[in-house]
Amino acid sequence: MSSNYPESDAANSTTSSNEHWSSVSKHVVNSYLEANNALLAAMGLPPSSETEFGTLTARNRPETAEEPITELAFGDEAWLMERSVDSYEDLAVGEYVRFTKTIDETDVSAFAHISGDTNRLHLAESFAEQTQFGGRIAHGTLVAGTISAALARFPGLTIYLSQDLEFRAPVEIGTTVTAACEIVEQLGDTRYRLHTTVETDDEVTVIDGEAVVVIKESPSD
């Protein structure tokens, strides 16, 4: 069967695609290496600094916040967090956590590679421009993941039981979003119902929903 595309165009398309996924793979592998280094450090072993893609640079190495939250493995200095209480014993109706980060190009590319969601709406600008959105947007579930990030910042150990989501608006790549989780009902000793939202930096609510979680006291290190 003949092709409508010249061989040179097809080759260029293949090369461009390979370069794109090579870039994505570098980001994913480097992220994996950092998580592995954290495990090695906990075991008292020296970290690994090399991958098949070369040495990690300061640019792609996650930075640890100056005052990290002890419940979390690591953070990034560009991420912002606000919470109403710092003690597990003070958790009650009305307490909240807010988590802020920018959904950037590397987030979208890595999420597409890891999840397998390679919808062209998120990855191909020429295709996305022809849609109702007029350009590429971030995956809805990637944006919703910031809710999980906020939940992880409650004092104690948070475990998801359920999450209802309503996607109200798209999120353009490069947008800074804030996920907010507020306890609205205590369902038992350790079970809570929360109102969960994600807003853009211009205060547009892009996700609204409700979660049920268990928050237990953190095990001692």
Coordinates of C-alpha atoms in Angstrom, one line a residue:
M1 CA 0.0 0.0 0.0
S2 CA 1.4 3.4 -1.0
S3 CA 1.8 6.3 1.4
N4 CA 0.7 9.9 0.7
Y5 CA 3.7 11.2 2.6
P6 CA 7.2 11.4 1.1
E7 CA 9.8 9.1 2.6
S8 CA 11.8 12.1 3.9
D9 CA 8.8 13.5 5.7
A10 CA 8.1 10.1 7.3
A11 CA 11.7 9.8 8.4
N12 CA 11.7 13.3 9.9
S13 CA 8.4 12.5 11.7
T14 CA 9.9 9.3 13.1
T15 CA 13.1 11.1 14.2
S16 CA 11.1 13.9 15.9
S17 CA 9.0 11.4 17.7
N18 CA 12.0 9.4 18.9
E19 CA 13.7 12.6 20.1
H20 CA 10.5 13.6 22.0
W21 CA 10.2 10.2 23.8
S22 CA 13.9 10.2 24.5
S23 CA 13.5 13.5 26.3
V24 CA 10.5 12.1 28.2
S25 CA 12.4 9.0 29.1
K26 CA 15.3 11.0 30.5
H27 CA 13.0 12.9 32.8
V28 CA 11.3 9.8 34.0
V29 CA 14.5 7.9 34.6
N30 CA 16.0 10.8 36.4
S31 CA 12.9 11.1 38.6
Y32 CA 13.2 7.4 39.3
L33 CA 16.9 7.7 40.2
E34 CA 16.2 10.4 42.7
A35 CA 13.6 8.2 44.5
N36 CA 16.1 5.4 44.4
N37 CA 18.8 7.6 45.9
A38 CA 16.4 8.5 48.8
L39 CA 16.0 4.8 49.5
L40 CA 19.8 4.2 49.4
A41 CA 20.4 7.1 51.7
A42 CA 17.9 5.6 54.2
M43 CA 19.9 2.4 54.1
G44 CA 23.2 4.3 54.7
L45 CA 24.5 3.6 51.2
P46 CA 26.0 6.2 48.8
P47 CA 23.7 7.6 46.1
S48 CA 23.9 6.7 42.5
S49 CA 24.8 9.7 40.3
E50 CA 24.9 8.2 36.8
T51 CA 22.2 6.9 34.4
E52 CA 22.4 5.6 30.9
F53 CA 21.5 9.2 29.9
G54 CA 24.4 10.8 31.7
T55 CA 25.1 12.6 35.0
L56 CA 22.2 14.3 36.7
T57 CA 22.4 18.1 36.8
A58 CA 21.3 20.6 39.4
R59 CA 18.5 21.6 37.1
N60 CA 16.8 18.2 37.0
R61 CA 17.6 17.2 40.6
P62 CA 14.7 17.8 42.9
E63 CA 15.5 20.3 45.6
T64 CA 14.7 19.7 49.3
A65 CA 12.8 22.5 51.0
E66 CA 14.6 24.4 53.7
E67 CA 12.0 23.3 56.2
P68 CA 10.7 20.0 54.9
I69 CA 7.6 18.4 56.3
T70 CA 8.9 15.3 58.1
E71 CA 5.9 13.2 56.9
L72 CA 7.0 13.5 53.3
A73 CA 9.9 11.8 51.5
F74 CA 11.1 15.0 49.6
G75 CA 9.8 18.3 48.2
D76 CA 10.7 20.9 45.7
E77 CA 11.5 24.5 46.6
A78 CA 9.0 25.7 43.9
W79 CA 6.1 24.0 45.6
L80 CA 4.1 25.9 48.2
M81 CA 2.1 24.5 51.1
E82 CA -0.2 26.0 53.7
R83 CA -2.0 24.0 56.4
S84 CA -4.1 25.1 59.3
V85 CA -2.6 22.7 61.9
D86 CA 0.7 21.0 62.3
S87 CA -0.3 18.5 65.0
Y88 CA -2.2 15.2 64.3
E89 CA -4.1 15.7 67.6
D90 CA -5.5 19.0 66.3
L91 CA -7.2 17.6 63.3
A92 CA -10.9 18.5 63.3
V93 CA -13.7 19.8 61.1
G94 CA -12.6 23.0 59.4
E95 CA -8.9 22.2 59.2
Y96 CA -7.4 22.4 55.8
V97 CA -4.3 22.0 53.6
R98 CA -3.4 23.9 50.4
F99 CA -0.8 22.8 47.9
T100 CA 0.5 24.9 45.0
K101 CA 2.6 23.9 42.0
T102 CA 3.0 24.8 38.3
I103 CA 1.9 22.1 35.8
D104 CA 4.7 22.4 33.4
E105 CA 5.9 20.7 30.2
T106 CA 7.9 18.1 31.9
D107 CA 5.0 17.1 34.1
V108 CA 2.7 16.6 31.1
S109 CA 5.3 14.6 29.1
A110 CA 6.3 12.4 32.1
F111 CA 2.6 11.8 33.0
A112 CA 1.8 10.8 29.4
H113 CA 4.8 8.3 29.4
I114 CA 4.1 6.8 32.8
S115 CA 0.3 6.5 32.5
G116 CA 0.2 5.7 28.8
D117 CA -2.3 8.5 28.2
T118 CA -0.8 9.8 24.9
N119 CA -3.9 11.7 23.8
R120 CA -2.7 14.2 21.2
L121 CA -4.8 16.9 22.9
H122 CA -2.0 16.9 25.6
L123 CA 1.0 16.4 23.3
A124 CA 0.5 17.6 19.8
E125 CA 0.0 21.4 19.4
S126 CA -1.1 21.3 15.8
F127 CA -3.8 18.8 16.7
A128 CA -4.8 20.6 19.9
E129 CA -5.2 23.9 18.1
Q130 CA -8.0 22.5 16.1
T131 CA -10.0 21.5 19.1
Q132 CA -12.4 23.5 21.2
F133 CA -9.5 24.3 23.6
G134 CA -7.4 26.1 21.0
G135 CA -4.2 24.4 22.2
R136 CA -2.7 21.8 24.4
I137 CA -4.0 21.3 27.9
A138 CA -2.8 19.2 30.8
H139 CA -4.3 15.8 31.6
G140 CA -7.3 16.2 34.0
T141 CA -6.0 13.4 36.2
L142 CA -2.6 15.0 36.3
V143 CA -4.2 18.2 37.7
A144 CA -6.3 16.2 40.0
G145 CA -3.2 14.6 41.4
T146 CA -2.4 17.8 43.2
I147 CA -5.3 17.0 45.5
S148 CA -3.5 13.8 46.5
A149 CA -0.4 16.0 47.1
A150 CA -2.4 18.2 49.4
L151 CA -3.9 15.3 51.3
A152 CA -0.4 13.9 51.9
R153 CA 0.5 17.1 53.7
F154 CA -2.0 16.7 56.5
P155 CA -0.2 15.9 59.7
G156 CA -0.2 12.1 60.1
L157 CA -0.5 9.3 57.5
T158 CA -3.3 9.9 55.0
I159 CA -4.9 7.0 53.1
Y160 CA -7.4 7.6 50.2
L161 CA -10.7 5.7 50.4
S162 CA -12.7 7.5 47.7
Q163 CA -12.6 10.6 45.5
D164 CA -15.4 12.3 43.4
L165 CA -14.4 14.8 40.8
E166 CA -16.1 17.3 38.6
F167 CA -13.8 18.8 35.9
R168 CA -15.1 22.4 35.3
A169 CA -12.4 23.9 33.1
P170 CA -9.2 23.0 31.3
V171 CA -5.7 23.8 32.5
E172 CA -3.2 25.1 30.1
I173 CA 0.4 23.9 30.3
G174 CA 2.4 26.3 32.4
T175 CA -0.5 27.2 34.7
T176 CA 0.0 27.4 38.5
V177 CA -2.7 25.6 40.4
T178 CA -3.6 25.3 44.1
A179 CA -5.3 22.2 45.5
A180 CA -7.3 22.8 48.7
C181 CA -8.6 20.1 51.0
E182 CA -10.8 21.0 53.9
I183 CA -12.3 18.6 56.5
V184 CA -16.1 18.9 56.5
E185 CA -17.1 15.9 58.5
Q186 CA -15.5 13.4 60.9
L187 CA -16.9 10.0 60.1
G188 CA -15.1 8.1 62.8
D189 CA -11.9 8.1 64.9
T190 CA -9.7 8.3 61.8
R191 CA -12.1 8.7 58.9
Y192 CA -12.9 12.1 57.4
R193 CA -14.9 13.6 54.5
L194 CA -13.3 16.5 52.8
H195 CA -14.2 19.1 50.2
T196 CA -11.5 19.1 47.6
T197 CA -10.9 21.8 44.9
V198 CA -8.2 22.8 42.4
E199 CA -8.0 26.5 41.4
T200 CA -5.8 28.3 38.9
D201 CA -3.7 31.3 40.1
D202 CA -6.4 33.6 38.7
E203 CA -8.9 31.9 41.1
V204 CA -10.8 29.8 38.4
T205 CA -12.0 26.6 39.9
V206 CA -11.0 23.8 37.5
I207 CA -11.9 20.8 39.7
D208 CA -14.4 20.4 42.4
G209 CA -15.1 17.3 44.4
E210 CA -15.2 15.4 47.6
A211 CA -12.9 12.8 49.2
V212 CA -13.1 10.3 52.0
V213 CA -9.8 9.5 53.7
V214 CA -8.3 7.8 56.7
I215 CA -5.8 9.9 58.6
K216 CA -3.8 8.0 61.1
E217 CA -1.0 9.0 63.4
S218 CA 2.3 8.6 61.6
P219 CA 4.4 5.5 62.6
S220 CA 7.6 6.5 64.4
D221 CA 10.7 6.6 62.2

